[in-house]
Structure formats: structure tokens, C-alpha cells
Tab-separated table of C-alpha atoms in Angstrom:
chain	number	residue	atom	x	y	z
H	1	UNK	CA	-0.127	9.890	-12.543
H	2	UNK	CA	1.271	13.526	-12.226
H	3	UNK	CA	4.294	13.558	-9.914
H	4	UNK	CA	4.105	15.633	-6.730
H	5	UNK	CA	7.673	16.184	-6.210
H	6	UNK	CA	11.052	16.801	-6.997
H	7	UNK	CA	13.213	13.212	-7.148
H	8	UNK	CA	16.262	14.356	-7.939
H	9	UNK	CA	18.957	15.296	-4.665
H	10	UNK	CA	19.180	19.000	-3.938
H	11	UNK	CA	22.872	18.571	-4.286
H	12	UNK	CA	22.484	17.620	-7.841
H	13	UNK	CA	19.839	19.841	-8.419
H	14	UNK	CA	22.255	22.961	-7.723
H	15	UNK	CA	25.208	21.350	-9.763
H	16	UNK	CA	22.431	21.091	-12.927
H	17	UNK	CA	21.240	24.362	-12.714
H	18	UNK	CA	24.375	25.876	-11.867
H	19	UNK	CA	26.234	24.149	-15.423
H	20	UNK	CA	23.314	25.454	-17.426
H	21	UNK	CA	22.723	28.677	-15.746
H	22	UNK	CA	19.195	28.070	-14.551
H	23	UNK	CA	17.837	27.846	-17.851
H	24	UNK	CA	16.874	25.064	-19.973
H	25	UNK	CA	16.739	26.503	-22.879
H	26	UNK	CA	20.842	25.451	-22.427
H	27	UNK	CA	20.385	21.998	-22.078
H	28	UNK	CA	20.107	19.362	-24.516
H	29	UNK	CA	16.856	17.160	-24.628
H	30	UNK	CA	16.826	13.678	-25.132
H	31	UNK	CA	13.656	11.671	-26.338
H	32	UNK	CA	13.578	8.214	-25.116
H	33	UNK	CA	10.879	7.144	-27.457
H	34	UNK	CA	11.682	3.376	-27.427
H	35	UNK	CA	12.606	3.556	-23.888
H	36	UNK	CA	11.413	-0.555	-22.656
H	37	UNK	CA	11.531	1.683	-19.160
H	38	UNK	CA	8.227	3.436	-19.477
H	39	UNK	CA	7.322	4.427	-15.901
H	40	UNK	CA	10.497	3.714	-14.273
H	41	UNK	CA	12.146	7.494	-14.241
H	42	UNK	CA	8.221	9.465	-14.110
H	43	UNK	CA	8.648	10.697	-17.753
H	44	UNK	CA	9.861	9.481	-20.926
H	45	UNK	CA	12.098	12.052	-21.706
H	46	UNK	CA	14.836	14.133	-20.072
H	47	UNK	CA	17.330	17.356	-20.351
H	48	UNK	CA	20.998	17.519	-19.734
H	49	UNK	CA	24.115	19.466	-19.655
H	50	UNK	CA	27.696	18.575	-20.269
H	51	UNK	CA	30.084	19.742	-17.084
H	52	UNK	CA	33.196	21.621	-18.352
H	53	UNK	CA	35.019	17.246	-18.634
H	54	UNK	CA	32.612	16.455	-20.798
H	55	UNK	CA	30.499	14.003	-18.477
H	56	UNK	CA	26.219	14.618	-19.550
H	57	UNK	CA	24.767	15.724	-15.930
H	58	UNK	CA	20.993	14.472	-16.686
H	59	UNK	CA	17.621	15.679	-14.845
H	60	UNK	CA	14.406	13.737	-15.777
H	61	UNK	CA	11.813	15.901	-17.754
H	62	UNK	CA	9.282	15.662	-14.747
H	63	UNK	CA	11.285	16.963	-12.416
H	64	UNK	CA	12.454	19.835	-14.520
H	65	UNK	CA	8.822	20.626	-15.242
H	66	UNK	CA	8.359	21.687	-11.407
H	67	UNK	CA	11.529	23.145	-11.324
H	68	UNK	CA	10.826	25.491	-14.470
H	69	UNK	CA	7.175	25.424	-14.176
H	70	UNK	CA	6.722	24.327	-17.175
H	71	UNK	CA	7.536	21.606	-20.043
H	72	UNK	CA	10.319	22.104	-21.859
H	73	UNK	CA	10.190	22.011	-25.578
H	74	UNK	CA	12.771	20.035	-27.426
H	75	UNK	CA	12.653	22.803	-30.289
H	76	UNK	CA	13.002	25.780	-27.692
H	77	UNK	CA	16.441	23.630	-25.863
H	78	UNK	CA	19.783	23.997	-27.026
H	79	UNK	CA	19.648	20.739	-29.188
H	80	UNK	CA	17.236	17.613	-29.364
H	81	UNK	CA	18.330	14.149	-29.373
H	82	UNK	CA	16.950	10.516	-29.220
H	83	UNK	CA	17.772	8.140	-26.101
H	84	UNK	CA	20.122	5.977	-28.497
H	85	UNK	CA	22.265	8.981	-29.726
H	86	UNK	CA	22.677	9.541	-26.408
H	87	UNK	CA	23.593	6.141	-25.366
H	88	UNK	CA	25.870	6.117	-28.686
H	89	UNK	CA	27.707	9.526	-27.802
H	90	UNK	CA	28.234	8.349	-24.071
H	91	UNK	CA	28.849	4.534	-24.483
H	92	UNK	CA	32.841	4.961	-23.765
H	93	UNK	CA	32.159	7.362	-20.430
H	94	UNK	CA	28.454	4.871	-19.029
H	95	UNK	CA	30.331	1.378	-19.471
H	96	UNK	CA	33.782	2.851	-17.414
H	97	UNK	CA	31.020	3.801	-14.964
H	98	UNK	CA	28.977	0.245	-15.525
H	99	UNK	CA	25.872	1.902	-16.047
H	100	UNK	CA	25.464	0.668	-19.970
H	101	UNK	CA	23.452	-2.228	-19.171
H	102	UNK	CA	21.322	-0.840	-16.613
H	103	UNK	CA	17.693	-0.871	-17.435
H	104	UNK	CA	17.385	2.631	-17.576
H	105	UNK	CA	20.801	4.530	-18.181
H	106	UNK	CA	18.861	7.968	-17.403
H	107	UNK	CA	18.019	7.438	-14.180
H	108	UNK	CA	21.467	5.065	-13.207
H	109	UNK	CA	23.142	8.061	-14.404
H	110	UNK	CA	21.093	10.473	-12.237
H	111	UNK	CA	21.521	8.170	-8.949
H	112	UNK	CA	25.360	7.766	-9.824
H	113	UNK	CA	25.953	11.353	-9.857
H	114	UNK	CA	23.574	12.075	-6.553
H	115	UNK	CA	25.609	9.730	-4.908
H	116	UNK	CA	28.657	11.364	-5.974
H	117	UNK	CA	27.912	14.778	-4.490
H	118	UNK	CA	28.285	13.423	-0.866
H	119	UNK	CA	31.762	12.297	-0.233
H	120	UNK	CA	31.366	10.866	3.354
């Protein structure tokens, strides 16, 4: 099923398009092709940009489809990248955060860092 709307927080939203400048063609995609999570973030694959410490801010590939308009192309982005490269590049940074084991680092990620634009 198709989804209707945007999940990710507007907060975050601005903060993603804001480190790659409204365009994904700036972002890294990641493929999560032997994701076990099928289902669990709307998409199997998503996009993200490193803020200017280092830390991957992540957006799901559905919701960056209505954002854009359109799919992004892993060949047309800035790099391409499986889920366990990922995983590999950001082990040190998810487990200080305990998000490692988490069934689906993507989207623990994404809900960590929604949560971290409200500071009330």
C-alpha cells in the first residue's frame, strides 16, 4: 500500500532538507535489501545526510518521494550504499545512542532524532 503522508516530524523534516540543501541529489542512499524489517519504516530503502559532527540524519525513501515528488535514484544521489555499510560505518555513534539492536536502526534513528528537536 502507497503511503498517504509524510511520517517524519516537520522539525526534522526542515533540519534534513536544510543539511542537504533541499536536494537529494546530496544525500547518500542506503539499500536495505536484507532488511528482516520489510514493512516496518513504509519502504525498504532510505536517504541521508551527515550534519557538520558527523551524525547520518536519515529520512525514509517514502517519505522523501512526496517530499521531492518523485523516487530518488541511487545512481542520480551523492553516493549509494547497502543497509550493512551503513550499520558498519555508524556502529560506534548507534550503540552510544542504543539504537544497534533495534529492529530497524533506520527508523530508531529517525524517531531518536525527532525526539531530539523538541527540548521541553
Amino acid at each position: 500500500m502507497k503511503q498517504s503522508h509524510i511520517n517524519a516530524d516537520a522539525k526534522h523534516l526542515r533540519h534534513f532538507l536544510d543539511l542537504c540543501d533541499g536536494n537529494w541529489h546530496n544525500c547518500i542512499y542506503v539499500r536495505c535489501v536484507f532488511c528482516d524489517t520489510r514493512g516496518f519504516c513504509n519502504g525498504s530503502h532510505f536517504l541521508y545526510h551527515a550534519d557538520s559532527s558527523g551524525i547520518p540524519c536519515v529520512l525514509t525513501l517514502a517519505d522523501a518521494e512526496m517530499i521531492f515528488s518523485r523516487i530518488p535514484e541511487p545512481t542520480e544521489c551523492a553516493n549509494a550504499i547497502t543497509l550493512d555499510e551503513f550499520l558498519a560505518l555508524y556502529k560506534p555513534y548507534l550503540e552510544s545512542i542504543k539504537l544497534m539492536e533495534k529492529p530497524c536502526p533506520c527508523v530508531a534513528l529517525l524517531r531518536y532524532q525527532e525526539n531530539t528537536h523538541y527540548d521541553w
